[in-house]
Coordinates of C-alpha atoms and ligand atoms in Angstrom, one line a residue:
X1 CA -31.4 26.8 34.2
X2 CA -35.6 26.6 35.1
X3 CA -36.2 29.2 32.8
X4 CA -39.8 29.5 31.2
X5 CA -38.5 28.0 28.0
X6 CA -35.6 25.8 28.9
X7 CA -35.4 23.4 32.0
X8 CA -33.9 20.0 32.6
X9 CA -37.2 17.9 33.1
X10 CA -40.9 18.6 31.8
X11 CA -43.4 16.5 33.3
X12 CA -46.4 16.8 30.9
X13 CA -49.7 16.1 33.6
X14 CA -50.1 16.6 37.4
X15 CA -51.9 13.3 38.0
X16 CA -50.5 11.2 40.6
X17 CA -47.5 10.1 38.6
X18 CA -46.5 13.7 37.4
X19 CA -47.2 15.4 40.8
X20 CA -44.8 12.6 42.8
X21 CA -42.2 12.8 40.0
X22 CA -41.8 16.4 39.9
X23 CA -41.9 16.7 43.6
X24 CA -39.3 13.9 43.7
X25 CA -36.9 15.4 40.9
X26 CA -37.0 18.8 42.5
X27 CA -36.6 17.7 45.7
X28 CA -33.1 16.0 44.4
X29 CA -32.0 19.7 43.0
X30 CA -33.5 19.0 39.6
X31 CA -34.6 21.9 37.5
X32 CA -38.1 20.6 36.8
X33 CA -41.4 22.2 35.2
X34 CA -45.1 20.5 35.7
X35 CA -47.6 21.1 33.4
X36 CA -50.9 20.3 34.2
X37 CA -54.1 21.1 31.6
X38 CA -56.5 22.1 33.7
X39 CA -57.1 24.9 36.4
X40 CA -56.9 22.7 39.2
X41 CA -57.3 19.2 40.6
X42 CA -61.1 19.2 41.4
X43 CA -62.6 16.6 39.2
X44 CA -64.9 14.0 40.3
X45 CA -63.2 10.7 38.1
X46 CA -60.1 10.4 40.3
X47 CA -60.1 7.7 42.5
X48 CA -59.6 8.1 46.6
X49 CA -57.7 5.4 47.5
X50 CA -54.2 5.9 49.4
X51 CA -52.2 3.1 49.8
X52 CA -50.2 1.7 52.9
X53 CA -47.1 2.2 50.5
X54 CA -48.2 6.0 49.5
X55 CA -48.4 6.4 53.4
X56 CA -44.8 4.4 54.0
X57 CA -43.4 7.5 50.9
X58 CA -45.3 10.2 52.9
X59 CA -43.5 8.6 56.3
X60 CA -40.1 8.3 54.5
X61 CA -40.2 12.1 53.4
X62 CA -40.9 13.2 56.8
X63 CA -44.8 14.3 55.4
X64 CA -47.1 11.3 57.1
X65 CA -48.4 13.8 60.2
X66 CA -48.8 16.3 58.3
X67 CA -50.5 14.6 55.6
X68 CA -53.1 12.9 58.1
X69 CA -54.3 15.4 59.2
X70 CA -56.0 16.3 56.2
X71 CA -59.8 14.8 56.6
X72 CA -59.8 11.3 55.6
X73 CA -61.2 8.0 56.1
X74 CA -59.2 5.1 57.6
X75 CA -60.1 1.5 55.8
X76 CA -58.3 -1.4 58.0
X77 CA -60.1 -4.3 56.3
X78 CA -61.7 -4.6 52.5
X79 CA -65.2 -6.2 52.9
X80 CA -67.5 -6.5 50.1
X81 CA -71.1 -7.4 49.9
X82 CA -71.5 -10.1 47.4
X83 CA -75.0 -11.3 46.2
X84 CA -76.0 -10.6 50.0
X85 CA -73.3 -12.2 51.7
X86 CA -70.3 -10.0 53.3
X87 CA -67.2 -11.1 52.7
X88 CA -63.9 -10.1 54.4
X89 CA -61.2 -9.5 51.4
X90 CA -58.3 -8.2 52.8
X91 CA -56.8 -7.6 56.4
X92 CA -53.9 -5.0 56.6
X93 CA -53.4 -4.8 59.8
X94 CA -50.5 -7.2 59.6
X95 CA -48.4 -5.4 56.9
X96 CA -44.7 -4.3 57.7
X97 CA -46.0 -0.3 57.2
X98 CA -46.5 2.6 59.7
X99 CA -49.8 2.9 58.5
X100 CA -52.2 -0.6 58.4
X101 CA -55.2 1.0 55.9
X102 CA -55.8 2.7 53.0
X103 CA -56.5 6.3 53.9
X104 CA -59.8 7.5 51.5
X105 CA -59.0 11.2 50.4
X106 CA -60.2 12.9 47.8
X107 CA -57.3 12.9 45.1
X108 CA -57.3 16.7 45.1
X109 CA -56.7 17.1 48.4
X110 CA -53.7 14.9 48.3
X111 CA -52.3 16.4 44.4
X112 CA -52.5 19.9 46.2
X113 CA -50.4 18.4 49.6
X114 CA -48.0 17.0 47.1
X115 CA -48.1 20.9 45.0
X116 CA -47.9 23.0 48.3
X117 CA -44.7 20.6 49.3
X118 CA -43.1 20.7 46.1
X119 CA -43.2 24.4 45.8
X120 CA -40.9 24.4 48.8
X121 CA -38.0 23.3 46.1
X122 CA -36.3 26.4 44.3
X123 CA -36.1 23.9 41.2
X124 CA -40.0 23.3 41.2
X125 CA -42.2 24.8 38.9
X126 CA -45.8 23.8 38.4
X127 CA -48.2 25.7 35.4
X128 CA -51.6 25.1 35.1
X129 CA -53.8 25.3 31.8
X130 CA -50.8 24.0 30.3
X131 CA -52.2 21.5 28.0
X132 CA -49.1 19.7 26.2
X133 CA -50.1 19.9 22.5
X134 CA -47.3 18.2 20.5
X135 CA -43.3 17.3 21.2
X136 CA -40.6 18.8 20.0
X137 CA -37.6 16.6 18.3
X138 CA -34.5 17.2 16.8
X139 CA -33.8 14.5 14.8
X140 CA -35.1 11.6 16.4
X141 CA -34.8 12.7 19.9
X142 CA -37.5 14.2 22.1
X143 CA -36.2 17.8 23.1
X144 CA -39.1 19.7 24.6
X145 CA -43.0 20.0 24.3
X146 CA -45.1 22.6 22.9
X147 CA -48.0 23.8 25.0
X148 CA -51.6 25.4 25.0
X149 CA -52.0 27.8 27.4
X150 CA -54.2 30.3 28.1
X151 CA -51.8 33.4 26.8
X152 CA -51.3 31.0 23.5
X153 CA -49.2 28.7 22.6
X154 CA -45.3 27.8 23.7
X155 CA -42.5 25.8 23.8
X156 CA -40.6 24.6 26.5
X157 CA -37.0 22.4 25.9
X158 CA -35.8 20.4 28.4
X159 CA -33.1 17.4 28.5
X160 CA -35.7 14.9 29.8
X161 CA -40.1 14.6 28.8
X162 CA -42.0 12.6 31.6
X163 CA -44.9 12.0 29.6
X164 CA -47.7 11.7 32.4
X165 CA -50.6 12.6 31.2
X166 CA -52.9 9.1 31.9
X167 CA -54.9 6.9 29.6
X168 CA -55.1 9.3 26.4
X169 CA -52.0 10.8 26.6
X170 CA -50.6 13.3 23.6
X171 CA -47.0 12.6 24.6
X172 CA -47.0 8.6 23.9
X173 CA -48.8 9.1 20.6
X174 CA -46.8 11.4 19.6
X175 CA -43.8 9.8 20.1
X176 CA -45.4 6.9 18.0
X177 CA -45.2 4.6 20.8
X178 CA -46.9 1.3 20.4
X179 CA -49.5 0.3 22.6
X180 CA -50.8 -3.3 22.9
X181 CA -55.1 -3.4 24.1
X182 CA -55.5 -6.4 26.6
X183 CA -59.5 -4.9 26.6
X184 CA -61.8 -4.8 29.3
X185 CA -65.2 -6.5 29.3
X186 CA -66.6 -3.3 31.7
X187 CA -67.4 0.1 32.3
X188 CA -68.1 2.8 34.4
X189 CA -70.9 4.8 34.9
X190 CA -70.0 7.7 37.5
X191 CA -72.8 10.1 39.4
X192 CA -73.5 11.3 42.7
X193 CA -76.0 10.8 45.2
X194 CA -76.5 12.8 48.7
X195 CA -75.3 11.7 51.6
X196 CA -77.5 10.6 54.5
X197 CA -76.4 11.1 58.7
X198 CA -78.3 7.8 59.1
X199 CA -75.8 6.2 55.7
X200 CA -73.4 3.1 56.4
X201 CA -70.5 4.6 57.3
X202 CA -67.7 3.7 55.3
X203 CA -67.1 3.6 51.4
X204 CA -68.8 -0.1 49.8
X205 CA -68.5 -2.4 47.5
X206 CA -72.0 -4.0 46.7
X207 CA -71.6 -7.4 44.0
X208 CA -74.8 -9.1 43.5
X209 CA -75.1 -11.0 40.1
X210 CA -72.4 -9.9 38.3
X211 CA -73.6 -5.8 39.0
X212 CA -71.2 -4.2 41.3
X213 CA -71.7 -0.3 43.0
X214 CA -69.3 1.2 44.3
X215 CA -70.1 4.4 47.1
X216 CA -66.7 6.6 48.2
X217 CA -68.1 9.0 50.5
X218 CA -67.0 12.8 49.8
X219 CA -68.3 14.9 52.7
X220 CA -72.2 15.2 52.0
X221 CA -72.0 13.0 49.2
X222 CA -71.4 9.8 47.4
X223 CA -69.1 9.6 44.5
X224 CA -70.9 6.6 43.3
X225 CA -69.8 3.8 40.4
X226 CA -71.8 1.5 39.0
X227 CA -70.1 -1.3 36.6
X228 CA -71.7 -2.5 33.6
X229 CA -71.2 -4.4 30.3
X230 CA -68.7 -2.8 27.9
X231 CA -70.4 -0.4 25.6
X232 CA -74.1 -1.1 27.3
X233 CA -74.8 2.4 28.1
X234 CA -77.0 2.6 24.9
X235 CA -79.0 -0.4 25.6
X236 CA -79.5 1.2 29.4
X237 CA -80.5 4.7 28.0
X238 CA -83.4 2.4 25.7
X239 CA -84.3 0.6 29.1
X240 CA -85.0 4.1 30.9
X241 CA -83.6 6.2 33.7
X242 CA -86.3 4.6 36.0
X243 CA -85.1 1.3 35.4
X244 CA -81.5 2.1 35.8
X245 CA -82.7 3.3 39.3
X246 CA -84.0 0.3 40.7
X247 CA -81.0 -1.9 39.7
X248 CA -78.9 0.8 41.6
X249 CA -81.2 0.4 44.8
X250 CA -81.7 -3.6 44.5
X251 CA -77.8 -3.1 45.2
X252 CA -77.9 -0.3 48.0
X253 CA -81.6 -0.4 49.1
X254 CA -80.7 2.7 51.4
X255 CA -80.4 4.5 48.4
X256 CA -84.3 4.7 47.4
X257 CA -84.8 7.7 49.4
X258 CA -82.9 10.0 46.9
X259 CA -82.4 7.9 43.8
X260 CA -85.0 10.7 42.3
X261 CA -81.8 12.9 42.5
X262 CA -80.8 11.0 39.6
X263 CA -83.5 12.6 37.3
X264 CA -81.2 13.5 34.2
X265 CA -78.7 11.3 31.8
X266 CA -76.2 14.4 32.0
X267 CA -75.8 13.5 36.1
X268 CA -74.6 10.4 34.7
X269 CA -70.9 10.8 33.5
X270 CA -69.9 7.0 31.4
X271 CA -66.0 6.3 32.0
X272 CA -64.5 3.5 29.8
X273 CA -62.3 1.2 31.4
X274 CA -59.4 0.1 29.8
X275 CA -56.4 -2.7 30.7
X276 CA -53.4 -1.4 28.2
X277 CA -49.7 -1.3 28.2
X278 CA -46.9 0.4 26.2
X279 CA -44.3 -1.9 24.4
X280 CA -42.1 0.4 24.9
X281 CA -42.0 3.1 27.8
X282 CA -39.2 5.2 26.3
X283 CA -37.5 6.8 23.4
X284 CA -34.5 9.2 23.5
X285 CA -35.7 12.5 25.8
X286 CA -39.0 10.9 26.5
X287 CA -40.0 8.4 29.4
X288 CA -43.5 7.6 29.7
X289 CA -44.8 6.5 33.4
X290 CA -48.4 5.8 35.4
X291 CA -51.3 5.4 32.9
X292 CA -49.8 6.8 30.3
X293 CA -47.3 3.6 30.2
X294 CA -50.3 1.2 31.3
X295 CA -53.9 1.8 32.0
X296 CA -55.0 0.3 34.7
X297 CA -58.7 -0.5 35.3
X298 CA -60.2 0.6 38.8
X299 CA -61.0 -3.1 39.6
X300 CA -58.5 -3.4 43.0
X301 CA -58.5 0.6 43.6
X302 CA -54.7 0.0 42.5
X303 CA -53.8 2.7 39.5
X304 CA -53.0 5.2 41.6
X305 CA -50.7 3.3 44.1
X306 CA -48.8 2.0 40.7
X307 CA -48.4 5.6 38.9
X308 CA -47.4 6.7 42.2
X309 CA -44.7 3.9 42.7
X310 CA -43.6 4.7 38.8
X311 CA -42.9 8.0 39.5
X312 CA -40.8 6.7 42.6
X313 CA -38.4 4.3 40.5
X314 CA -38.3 6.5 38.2
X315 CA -36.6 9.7 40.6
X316 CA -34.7 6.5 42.5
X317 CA -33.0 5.5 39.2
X318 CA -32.8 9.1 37.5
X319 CA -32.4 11.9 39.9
X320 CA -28.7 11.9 40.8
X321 CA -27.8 11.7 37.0
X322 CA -30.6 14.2 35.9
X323 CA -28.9 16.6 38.6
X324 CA -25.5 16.7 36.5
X325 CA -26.7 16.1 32.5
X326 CA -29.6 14.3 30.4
X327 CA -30.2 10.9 30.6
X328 CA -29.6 8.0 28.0
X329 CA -31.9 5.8 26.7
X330 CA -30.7 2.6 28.2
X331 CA -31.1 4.6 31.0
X332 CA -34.8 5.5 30.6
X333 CA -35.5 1.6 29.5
X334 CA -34.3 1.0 33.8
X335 CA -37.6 2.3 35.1
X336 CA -39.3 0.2 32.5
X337 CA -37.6 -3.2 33.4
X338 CA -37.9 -1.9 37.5
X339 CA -41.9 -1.2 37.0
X340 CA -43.0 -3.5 34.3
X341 CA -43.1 -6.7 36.2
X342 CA -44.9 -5.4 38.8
X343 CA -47.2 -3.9 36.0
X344 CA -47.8 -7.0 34.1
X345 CA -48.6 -8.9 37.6
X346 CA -51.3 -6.5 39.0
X347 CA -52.9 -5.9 35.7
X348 CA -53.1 -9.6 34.9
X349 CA -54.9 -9.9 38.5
X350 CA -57.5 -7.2 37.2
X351 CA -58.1 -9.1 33.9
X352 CA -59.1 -12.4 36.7
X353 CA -61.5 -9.8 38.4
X354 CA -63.0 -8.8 35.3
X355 CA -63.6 -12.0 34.0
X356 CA -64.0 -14.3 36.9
X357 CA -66.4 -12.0 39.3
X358 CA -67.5 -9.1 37.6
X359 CA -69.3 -11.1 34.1
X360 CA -68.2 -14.2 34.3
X361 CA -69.7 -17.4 35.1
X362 CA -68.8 -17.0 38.8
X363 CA -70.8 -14.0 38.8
X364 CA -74.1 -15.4 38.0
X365 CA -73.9 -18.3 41.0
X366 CA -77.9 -17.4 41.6
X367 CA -77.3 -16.4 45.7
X368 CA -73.6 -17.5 46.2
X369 CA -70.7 -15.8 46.8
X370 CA -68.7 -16.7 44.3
X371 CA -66.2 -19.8 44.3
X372 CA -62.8 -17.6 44.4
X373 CA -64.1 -15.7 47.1
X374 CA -65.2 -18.6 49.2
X375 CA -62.0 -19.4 49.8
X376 CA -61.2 -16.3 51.9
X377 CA -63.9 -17.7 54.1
X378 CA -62.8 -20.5 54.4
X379 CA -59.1 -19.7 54.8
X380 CA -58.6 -16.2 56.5
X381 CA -55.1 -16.4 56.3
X382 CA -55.4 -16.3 52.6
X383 CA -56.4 -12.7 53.2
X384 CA -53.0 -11.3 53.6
X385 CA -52.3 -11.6 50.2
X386 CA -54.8 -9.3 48.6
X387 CA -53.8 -7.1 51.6
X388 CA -50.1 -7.0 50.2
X389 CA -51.1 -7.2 46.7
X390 CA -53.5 -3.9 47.3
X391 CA -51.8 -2.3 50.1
X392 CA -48.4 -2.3 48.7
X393 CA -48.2 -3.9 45.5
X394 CA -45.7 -6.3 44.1
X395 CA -42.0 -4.4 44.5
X396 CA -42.9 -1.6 46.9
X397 CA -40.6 1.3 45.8
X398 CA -39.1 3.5 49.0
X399 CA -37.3 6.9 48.6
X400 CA -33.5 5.9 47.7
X401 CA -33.6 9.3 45.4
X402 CA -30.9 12.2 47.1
X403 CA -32.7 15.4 49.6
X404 CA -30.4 18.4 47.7
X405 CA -31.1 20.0 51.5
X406 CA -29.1 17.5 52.6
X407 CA -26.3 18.4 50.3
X408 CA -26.4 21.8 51.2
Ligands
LIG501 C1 -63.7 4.9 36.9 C2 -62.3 4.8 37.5 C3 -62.1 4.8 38.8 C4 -60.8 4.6 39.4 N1 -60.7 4.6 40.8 C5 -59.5 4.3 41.3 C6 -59.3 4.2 42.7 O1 -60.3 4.4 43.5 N2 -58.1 4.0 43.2 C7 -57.0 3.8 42.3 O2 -55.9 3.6 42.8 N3 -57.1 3.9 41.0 C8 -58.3 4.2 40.5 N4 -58.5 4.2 39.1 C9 -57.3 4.2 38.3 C10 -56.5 5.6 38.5 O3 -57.4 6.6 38.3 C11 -55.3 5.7 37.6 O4 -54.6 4.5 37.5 C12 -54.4 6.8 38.1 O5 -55.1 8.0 38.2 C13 -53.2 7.0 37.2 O6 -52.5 8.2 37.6 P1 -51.6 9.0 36.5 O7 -51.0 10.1 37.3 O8 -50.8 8.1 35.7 O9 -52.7 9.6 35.5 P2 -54.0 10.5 35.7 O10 -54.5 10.4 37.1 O11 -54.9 10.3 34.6 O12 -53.3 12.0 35.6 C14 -53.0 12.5 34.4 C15 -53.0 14.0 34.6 O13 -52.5 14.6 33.3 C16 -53.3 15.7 32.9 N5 -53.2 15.7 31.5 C17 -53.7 14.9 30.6 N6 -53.4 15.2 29.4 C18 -52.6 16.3 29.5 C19 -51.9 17.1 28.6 N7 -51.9 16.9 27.2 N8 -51.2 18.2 29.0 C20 -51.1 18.5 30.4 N9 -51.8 17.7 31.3 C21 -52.5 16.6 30.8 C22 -54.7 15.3 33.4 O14 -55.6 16.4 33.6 C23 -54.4 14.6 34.8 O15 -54.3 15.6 35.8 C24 -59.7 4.4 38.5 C25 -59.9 4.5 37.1 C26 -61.2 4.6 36.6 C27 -61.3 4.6 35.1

């Protein structure tokens, strides 16, 4: 039934969320169609992180060895520099997983593991430059998108929309779902910066004074983040690039050697961080998942870990059914009540971060660390719990969805 114009399932964006749901649906024997909007993965927004629990999905599908030996970092312990003072955050080596740390690969590499797998599945289909334009609806119900693509537009129908296509998504606002802000007192402003032999050498976290930077290394260079107050990129363009260069460095003094890199506002992408959720995740035909459902903020390094676990409920509660006919609403609204929870938890955490660490009071306590964070030094034990919280989230999924192989 995959043909061009018809199929059971279109997943509208090969994020994390779309690429682990379509390679999860096909994998079951459903006739499935990705469409992603761009030519490839390679864009330098998308976070690195790979959680214990990603790794535990990548064991339970028989993928881990393969998948490690991609080139990748191996983070066993979260530390982060704050106001001078290095604090441990986070220990995973005691979680129940194969893997005890998040593995730092670039998301590309990992969205064109999951791609190259996928295509393995006679029922998977993946189209680039497919940039979903508008649904389609028959009455009320969603019954296929309409697409921009580089030979013009086209319609595809299918039985089932998985809208993920992340924090501005076409498929959620044209389904008139309602979203409700919970806002985010930061942003992001996103550049690179070479890459020394002589470097620290693992990705950091620096915090002094409520300024945080961020450095994920990429080969022979830093992908590097540096926080700042919501919409205070104007008032740091009036302040000057220099100056913007030596709160970067009072952070990473290593860094003055090739801060000059820096010598242009275009080098300096802003990203705008938002904390949102949909009321609603679902209407007839159409099931909204990852970022598209909820916008996470990158405080935690946790977005990607929760789209991915979405897209795992999601073929665990759907795939068996989808194999046979089209889904009902009621059940659509089970991957909502599954994920939400977990949702609401983790993004109510990041809401703490933001206001508590990042530009709260506790973030101008002159040399201290702040008080929160104290209490990991004093009580390591207490560590465990970001570890779980980060390394698996709240209600880990695992694979439960049918291998059609198996079947056979
Ligand atoms: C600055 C910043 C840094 C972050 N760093 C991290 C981190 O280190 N670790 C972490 O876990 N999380 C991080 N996050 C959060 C994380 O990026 C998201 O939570 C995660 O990417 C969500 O995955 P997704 O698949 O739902 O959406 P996305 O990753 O946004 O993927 C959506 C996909 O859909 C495609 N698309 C969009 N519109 C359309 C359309 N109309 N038609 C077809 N395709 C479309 C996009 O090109 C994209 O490929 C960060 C967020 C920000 C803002």
């Amino acid at each position: 039934m995959n043909s061009e114009n018809r199929t059971r399932c279109v997943v509208a964006g090969g994020g994390p969320a779309g690429m682990m749901g379509g390679y999860l649906l096909a994998r079951a024997g459903v006739d499935v169609i990705v469409l992603e909007k761009h030519a490839d993965f390679f864009r330098d927004f998308r976070g690195d992180t790979i959680h214990p629990s990603t790794l535990e999905l990548m064991y339970e599908l028989g993928l881990l060895d393969e998948f490690l030996k991609l080139p990748h970092q191996e983070l066993r312990e979260i530390r982060g520099i704050f106001n001078g003072h290095p604090v441990p955050i986070a220990d995973f080596s005691r979680l129940p997983t194969h893997c005890k740390f998040i593995a730092f690969m670039p998301q590309w590499d990992f969205l064109n593991f999951l791609a190259e797998k996928a295509k393995r599945f006679p029922s998977f289909v993946l189209r680039m430059e497919h940039e979903v334009v508008d649904l389609l609806f028959d009455n009320d119900r969603v019954v296929g998108v309409r697409a921009k693509t580089p030979n013009g537009e086209r319609e595809i129908r299918a039985d089932l929309v998985i809208g993920a296509d992340g924090r501005h998504a076409v498929t959620h606002e044209r389904a008139n779902l309602e979203i409700q802000e919970y806002g985010a007192p930061i942003d992001a402003l996103w550049m690179r910066l070479s890459k020394r032999a002589s470097d620290p050498p693992r990705s950091l976290g620096f915090f002094q004074h409520g300024k945080l930077l961020v450095l994920l290394e990429r080969g022979d260079y830093f992908q590097v983040g540096f926080v700042i107050p919501k919409g205070g990129l104007d008032e740091i363009k009036k302040r000057g690039l220099s100056e913007l260069h030596r709160e970067i460095v009072r952070l990473g003094p290593f860094l003055q050697d090739r801060i000059g890199e820096l010598d242009d506002w275009e080098k300096i992408k802003l990203l705008t961080v938002q904390i949102n959720r949909l009321k609603k995740w679902c209407r007839e035909g159409l099931l909204c998942i990852g970022d598209n459902a909820h916008a996470m903020s990158p405080a935690g390094g946790v977005g990607i870990n929760l789209a991915l676990q979405d897209a795992v409920a999601t073929a665990n509660l759907l795939a068996a059914k989808l194999r046979d006919r089209a889904v009902t609403v009621a059940e659509l609204e089970e991957v909502q009540k599954r994920r939400e929870w977990p949702t609401r938890l983790i993004q109510g955490m990041q809401s703490f971060v933001h206001r508590r660490v990042v530009t709260g009071r506790e973030s101008r306590t002159g040399d201290k660390v702040p008080f929160p964070l104290r209490l990991f030094l004093w009580f390591p034990f207490l560590r465990a719990l970001p570890a779980r919280l980060i390394g698996l989230g709240p209600r880990p999924e695992h694979i439960r969805s049918p291998d059609a192989s198996m079947r056979r």
